[in-house]
Short mmCIF file of N, CA and C in Angstrom, two decimals:
data_model
loop_
_atom_site.label_atom_id
_atom_site.label_comp_id
_atom_site.label_asym_id
_atom_site.label_seq_id
_atom_site.Cartn_x
_atom_site.Cartn_y
_atom_site.Cartn_z
N GLN A 128 71.02 97.44 78.52
CA GLN A 128 71.24 96.69 79.76
C GLN A 128 72.69 96.26 79.86
N VAL A 129 73.13 96.13 81.10
CA VAL A 129 74.51 95.76 81.38
C VAL A 129 74.53 94.42 82.12
N GLN A 130 75.44 93.57 81.71
CA GLN A 130 75.64 92.30 82.41
C GLN A 130 77.05 92.30 82.99
N LEU A 131 77.15 91.82 84.23
CA LEU A 131 78.42 91.74 84.94
C LEU A 131 78.65 90.31 85.38
N VAL A 132 79.82 89.77 85.05
CA VAL A 132 80.14 88.40 85.41
C VAL A 132 81.44 88.40 86.22
N GLU A 133 81.33 87.95 87.48
CA GLU A 133 82.48 87.92 88.37
C GLU A 133 83.13 86.54 88.37
N SER A 134 84.40 86.52 88.72
CA SER A 134 85.11 85.26 88.90
C SER A 134 86.28 85.50 89.85
N GLY A 135 86.81 84.41 90.40
CA GLY A 135 88.01 84.50 91.20
C GLY A 135 87.83 84.30 92.69
N GLY A 136 86.62 84.13 93.15
CA GLY A 136 86.44 83.91 94.57
C GLY A 136 86.90 82.53 94.98
N GLY A 137 86.88 82.28 96.29
CA GLY A 137 87.27 80.97 96.77
C GLY A 137 87.62 80.98 98.24
N LEU A 138 88.28 79.91 98.65
CA LEU A 138 88.70 79.73 100.05
C LEU A 138 90.20 79.92 100.14
N VAL A 139 90.62 80.72 101.10
CA VAL A 139 92.03 81.00 101.28
C VAL A 139 92.33 81.14 102.76
N GLN A 140 93.54 80.82 103.16
CA GLN A 140 93.94 80.99 104.55
C GLN A 140 94.27 82.45 104.83
N ALA A 141 94.14 82.82 106.08
CA ALA A 141 94.50 84.18 106.49
C ALA A 141 95.94 84.48 106.07
N GLY A 142 96.12 85.69 105.54
CA GLY A 142 97.43 86.08 105.04
C GLY A 142 97.62 85.82 103.56
N GLY A 143 96.70 85.07 102.98
CA GLY A 143 96.79 84.72 101.58
C GLY A 143 96.25 85.81 100.66
N SER A 144 96.21 85.48 99.38
CA SER A 144 95.78 86.44 98.36
C SER A 144 94.76 85.81 97.42
N LEU A 145 93.91 86.66 96.88
CA LEU A 145 92.98 86.28 95.83
C LEU A 145 92.84 87.45 94.87
N ARG A 146 92.49 87.14 93.63
CA ARG A 146 92.23 88.18 92.64
C ARG A 146 90.86 87.95 92.04
N LEU A 147 90.01 88.96 92.18
CA LEU A 147 88.68 88.91 91.60
C LEU A 147 88.68 89.64 90.26
N SER A 148 87.87 89.13 89.35
CA SER A 148 87.69 89.78 88.05
C SER A 148 86.20 89.96 87.79
N CYS A 149 85.88 91.01 87.04
CA CYS A 149 84.50 91.27 86.67
C CYS A 149 84.48 91.83 85.26
N ALA A 150 83.82 91.11 84.36
CA ALA A 150 83.71 91.54 82.97
C ALA A 150 82.32 92.09 82.71
N ALA A 151 82.26 93.28 82.16
CA ALA A 151 80.98 93.92 81.84
C ALA A 151 80.71 93.81 80.35
N SER A 152 79.44 93.62 80.02
CA SER A 152 79.02 93.58 78.62
C SER A 152 77.67 94.25 78.49
N GLY A 153 77.30 94.54 77.26
CA GLY A 153 76.02 95.19 77.01
C GLY A 153 76.22 96.66 76.66
N ARG A 154 75.23 97.45 76.97
CA ARG A 154 75.25 98.88 76.65
C ARG A 154 75.99 99.62 77.76
N ILE A 155 77.26 99.91 77.51
CA ILE A 155 78.12 100.53 78.51
C ILE A 155 78.54 101.90 78.04
N PHE A 156 78.23 102.92 78.82
CA PHE A 156 78.66 104.26 78.51
C PHE A 156 80.17 104.34 78.67
N SER A 157 80.81 105.14 77.84
CA SER A 157 82.27 105.18 77.83
C SER A 157 82.85 105.71 79.13
N ILE A 158 82.07 106.52 79.85
CA ILE A 158 82.52 107.04 81.14
C ILE A 158 81.65 106.39 82.22
N ASN A 159 82.29 105.68 83.14
CA ASN A 159 81.52 105.00 84.18
C ASN A 159 82.40 104.76 85.39
N VAL A 160 81.78 104.25 86.42
CA VAL A 160 82.50 103.89 87.64
C VAL A 160 82.24 102.41 87.89
N MET A 161 83.30 101.66 88.06
CA MET A 161 83.17 100.25 88.41
C MET A 161 83.72 100.04 89.81
N GLY A 162 83.15 99.11 90.51
CA GLY A 162 83.60 98.90 91.87
C GLY A 162 83.23 97.54 92.41
N TRP A 163 83.69 97.31 93.61
CA TRP A 163 83.41 96.08 94.33
C TRP A 163 82.76 96.42 95.68
N TYR A 164 81.70 95.72 95.97
CA TYR A 164 81.04 95.78 97.27
C TYR A 164 81.12 94.40 97.89
N ARG A 165 80.88 94.32 99.18
CA ARG A 165 80.84 93.03 99.84
C ARG A 165 79.76 93.03 100.92
N GLN A 166 79.27 91.82 101.17
CA GLN A 166 78.28 91.64 102.21
C GLN A 166 78.65 90.41 103.02
N GLY A 167 79.07 90.66 104.25
CA GLY A 167 79.42 89.57 105.13
C GLY A 167 78.20 89.03 105.85
N PRO A 168 78.33 87.89 106.52
CA PRO A 168 77.21 87.28 107.24
C PRO A 168 76.62 88.24 108.28
N GLY A 169 75.34 88.52 108.16
CA GLY A 169 74.67 89.38 109.11
C GLY A 169 75.03 90.85 109.00
N LYS A 170 75.68 91.23 107.91
CA LYS A 170 76.11 92.61 107.75
C LYS A 170 75.45 93.24 106.53
N GLN A 171 75.49 94.56 106.49
CA GLN A 171 75.00 95.28 105.33
C GLN A 171 76.06 95.28 104.23
N ARG A 172 75.59 95.43 103.01
CA ARG A 172 76.51 95.54 101.89
C ARG A 172 77.30 96.84 102.02
N GLU A 173 78.61 96.74 101.78
CA GLU A 173 79.46 97.91 101.91
C GLU A 173 80.40 98.04 100.72
N LEU A 174 80.78 99.28 100.44
CA LEU A 174 81.74 99.53 99.37
C LEU A 174 83.13 99.07 99.80
N VAL A 175 83.80 98.35 98.93
CA VAL A 175 85.18 97.94 99.17
C VAL A 175 86.13 98.88 98.43
N ALA A 176 85.89 99.05 97.14
CA ALA A 176 86.75 99.91 96.32
C ALA A 176 86.03 100.25 95.03
N SER A 177 86.38 101.40 94.46
CA SER A 177 85.81 101.79 93.18
C SER A 177 86.87 102.47 92.34
N ILE A 178 86.62 102.50 91.03
CA ILE A 178 87.56 103.12 90.11
C ILE A 178 86.80 103.71 88.94
N THR A 179 87.17 104.93 88.57
CA THR A 179 86.53 105.58 87.44
C THR A 179 87.22 105.16 86.14
N THR A 180 86.60 105.53 85.04
CA THR A 180 87.20 105.24 83.74
C THR A 180 88.57 105.90 83.63
N GLY A 181 88.73 107.05 84.29
CA GLY A 181 89.99 107.77 84.25
C GLY A 181 91.03 107.26 85.23
N GLY A 182 90.64 106.30 86.07
CA GLY A 182 91.61 105.70 86.98
C GLY A 182 91.60 106.22 88.40
N LEU A 183 90.66 107.08 88.73
CA LEU A 183 90.57 107.56 90.11
C LEU A 183 90.00 106.44 90.98
N THR A 184 90.65 106.21 92.11
CA THR A 184 90.25 105.11 92.98
C THR A 184 89.78 105.60 94.34
N ASN A 185 88.98 104.74 94.98
CA ASN A 185 88.49 105.02 96.32
C ASN A 185 88.44 103.68 97.05
N TYR A 186 88.90 103.67 98.30
CA TYR A 186 88.95 102.43 99.07
C TYR A 186 88.29 102.60 100.44
N ALA A 187 87.69 101.55 100.92
CA ALA A 187 87.25 101.51 102.31
C ALA A 187 88.49 101.51 103.19
N ASP A 188 88.39 102.16 104.35
CA ASP A 188 89.54 102.22 105.25
C ASP A 188 90.03 100.83 105.63
N SER A 189 89.12 99.89 105.76
CA SER A 189 89.47 98.55 106.23
C SER A 189 90.33 97.76 105.24
N VAL A 190 90.40 98.21 103.99
CA VAL A 190 91.17 97.47 102.99
C VAL A 190 92.35 98.26 102.43
N LYS A 191 92.47 99.50 102.82
CA LYS A 191 93.58 100.32 102.31
C LYS A 191 94.92 99.67 102.64
N GLY A 192 95.79 99.64 101.64
CA GLY A 192 97.11 99.04 101.82
C GLY A 192 97.13 97.54 101.60
N ARG A 193 95.96 96.91 101.51
CA ARG A 193 95.90 95.46 101.28
C ARG A 193 95.27 95.10 99.94
N PHE A 194 94.27 95.87 99.54
CA PHE A 194 93.55 95.61 98.29
C PHE A 194 93.91 96.66 97.25
N THR A 195 93.92 96.23 96.00
CA THR A 195 94.17 97.15 94.89
C THR A 195 93.15 96.91 93.79
N ILE A 196 92.47 97.98 93.40
CA ILE A 196 91.51 97.88 92.31
C ILE A 196 92.14 98.43 91.04
N SER A 197 91.84 97.79 89.92
CA SER A 197 92.36 98.24 88.64
C SER A 197 91.33 97.89 87.56
N ARG A 198 91.52 98.42 86.38
CA ARG A 198 90.57 98.12 85.32
C ARG A 198 91.26 98.16 83.97
N ASP A 199 90.66 97.43 83.03
CA ASP A 199 91.10 97.41 81.65
C ASP A 199 89.94 97.97 80.84
N ASN A 200 90.03 99.23 80.46
CA ASN A 200 88.89 99.88 79.81
C ASN A 200 88.49 99.23 78.48
N PRO A 201 89.43 98.92 77.59
CA PRO A 201 89.00 98.28 76.33
C PRO A 201 88.26 96.97 76.54
N LYS A 202 88.57 96.27 77.64
CA LYS A 202 87.91 94.99 77.93
C LYS A 202 86.72 95.16 78.86
N ASN A 203 86.46 96.39 79.33
CA ASN A 203 85.37 96.63 80.29
C ASN A 203 85.46 95.66 81.46
N THR A 204 86.65 95.51 81.98
CA THR A 204 86.89 94.56 83.06
C THR A 204 87.55 95.28 84.23
N VAL A 205 87.09 94.92 85.43
CA VAL A 205 87.66 95.47 86.65
C VAL A 205 88.22 94.32 87.48
N TYR A 206 89.30 94.59 88.18
CA TYR A 206 89.97 93.58 88.99
C TYR A 206 90.09 94.07 90.43
N LEU A 207 90.14 93.12 91.34
CA LEU A 207 90.41 93.44 92.74
C LEU A 207 91.46 92.47 93.24
N GLN A 208 92.67 92.97 93.44
CA GLN A 208 93.74 92.17 94.01
C GLN A 208 93.66 92.31 95.52
N MET A 209 93.48 91.17 96.19
CA MET A 209 93.32 91.17 97.64
C MET A 209 94.49 90.44 98.26
N ASN A 210 95.29 91.16 99.03
CA ASN A 210 96.44 90.58 99.72
C ASN A 210 96.25 90.67 101.22
N SER A 211 97.04 89.91 101.94
CA SER A 211 96.98 89.91 103.42
C SER A 211 95.55 89.74 103.90
N LEU A 212 94.86 88.79 103.35
CA LEU A 212 93.46 88.59 103.68
C LEU A 212 93.28 88.19 105.14
N LYS A 213 92.16 88.67 105.69
CA LYS A 213 91.81 88.41 107.09
C LYS A 213 90.47 87.69 107.14
N PRO A 214 90.21 86.96 108.21
CA PRO A 214 88.91 86.29 108.33
C PRO A 214 87.74 87.26 108.20
N GLU A 215 87.92 88.49 108.64
CA GLU A 215 86.83 89.48 108.54
C GLU A 215 86.58 89.95 107.12
N ASP A 216 87.43 89.55 106.18
CA ASP A 216 87.18 89.85 104.77
C ASP A 216 86.20 88.84 104.15
N THR A 217 85.86 87.81 104.90
CA THR A 217 84.92 86.81 104.41
C THR A 217 83.58 87.46 104.08
N ALA A 218 83.13 87.27 102.85
CA ALA A 218 81.89 87.91 102.40
C ALA A 218 81.59 87.45 100.97
N VAL A 219 80.40 87.79 100.53
CA VAL A 219 80.09 87.70 99.10
C VAL A 219 80.49 89.04 98.48
N TYR A 220 81.29 88.99 97.46
CA TYR A 220 81.78 90.19 96.80
C TYR A 220 81.00 90.41 95.51
N TYR A 221 80.49 91.61 95.37
CA TYR A 221 79.66 91.96 94.22
C TYR A 221 80.34 93.03 93.37
N CYS A 222 80.32 92.82 92.10
CA CYS A 222 80.79 93.82 91.16
C CYS A 222 79.65 94.80 90.86
N HIS A 223 80.01 96.06 90.67
CA HIS A 223 79.00 97.09 90.41
C HIS A 223 79.50 98.03 89.33
N LEU A 224 78.61 98.45 88.47
CA LEU A 224 78.93 99.45 87.45
C LEU A 224 77.89 100.54 87.49
N PHE A 225 78.35 101.78 87.62
CA PHE A 225 77.45 102.94 87.62
C PHE A 225 77.61 103.69 86.32
N ASP A 226 76.50 103.88 85.64
CA ASP A 226 76.48 104.61 84.38
C ASP A 226 75.95 106.01 84.63
N PRO A 227 76.78 107.03 84.56
CA PRO A 227 76.32 108.39 84.85
C PRO A 227 75.37 108.94 83.79
N SER A 228 75.38 108.37 82.59
CA SER A 228 74.48 108.88 81.55
C SER A 228 73.03 108.53 81.83
N THR A 229 72.82 107.46 82.61
CA THR A 229 71.46 107.04 82.96
C THR A 229 71.21 107.06 84.45
N ALA A 230 72.27 107.28 85.23
CA ALA A 230 72.18 107.23 86.70
C ALA A 230 71.69 105.86 87.17
N VAL A 231 72.06 104.83 86.44
CA VAL A 231 71.64 103.47 86.78
C VAL A 231 72.86 102.65 87.17
N GLY A 232 72.72 101.87 88.24
CA GLY A 232 73.76 100.96 88.65
C GLY A 232 73.37 99.53 88.36
N SER A 233 74.35 98.72 87.99
CA SER A 233 74.11 97.32 87.70
C SER A 233 74.98 96.47 88.61
N TRP A 234 74.46 95.29 88.96
CA TRP A 234 75.15 94.40 89.90
C TRP A 234 75.46 93.06 89.23
N GLY A 235 76.60 92.49 89.66
CA GLY A 235 76.89 91.12 89.30
C GLY A 235 76.18 90.18 90.25
N GLN A 236 76.37 88.88 90.02
CA GLN A 236 75.66 87.88 90.82
C GLN A 236 76.36 87.61 92.14
N GLY A 237 77.60 88.05 92.28
CA GLY A 237 78.34 87.85 93.52
C GLY A 237 79.25 86.64 93.47
N THR A 238 80.36 86.73 94.17
CA THR A 238 81.30 85.61 94.28
C THR A 238 81.74 85.51 95.74
N GLN A 239 81.75 84.29 96.26
CA GLN A 239 82.05 84.08 97.67
C GLN A 239 83.56 84.09 97.90
N VAL A 240 83.97 84.83 98.91
CA VAL A 240 85.35 84.82 99.39
C VAL A 240 85.33 84.40 100.86
N THR A 241 86.03 83.33 101.16
CA THR A 241 86.09 82.82 102.52
C THR A 241 87.54 82.76 102.97
N VAL A 242 87.82 83.42 104.09
CA VAL A 242 89.17 83.45 104.63
C VAL A 242 89.18 82.69 105.95
N SER A 243 89.94 81.63 106.01
CA SER A 243 89.99 80.81 107.22
C SER A 243 91.14 81.27 108.12
N SER A 244 90.93 81.13 109.40
CA SER A 244 91.96 81.57 110.36
C SER A 244 92.94 80.47 110.67
#
């Protein structure tokens, strides 16, 4: 089993920055994909960004150029640097880890990000 613990959410004014962190523990396959999803009020959960163990990244169009995902493989930790935040970025952000050896995805508990206008 995999446990994911997120941190770094909070309240920020539009134009500000936040950095989210997610530490994974447990039975983690050496090759995996970690990412961040978000769910805003009344919206479906959507992918924000993902990164493979090898460093390949993928971003939602809405965050390209503003958010940067990175990871520290020895620490099994993924980060999301969020700059130029907008009120529409307000959501609960969830960390996700996909293990290709089992085809199982694991979720963190979520961290609230609120951007005020």
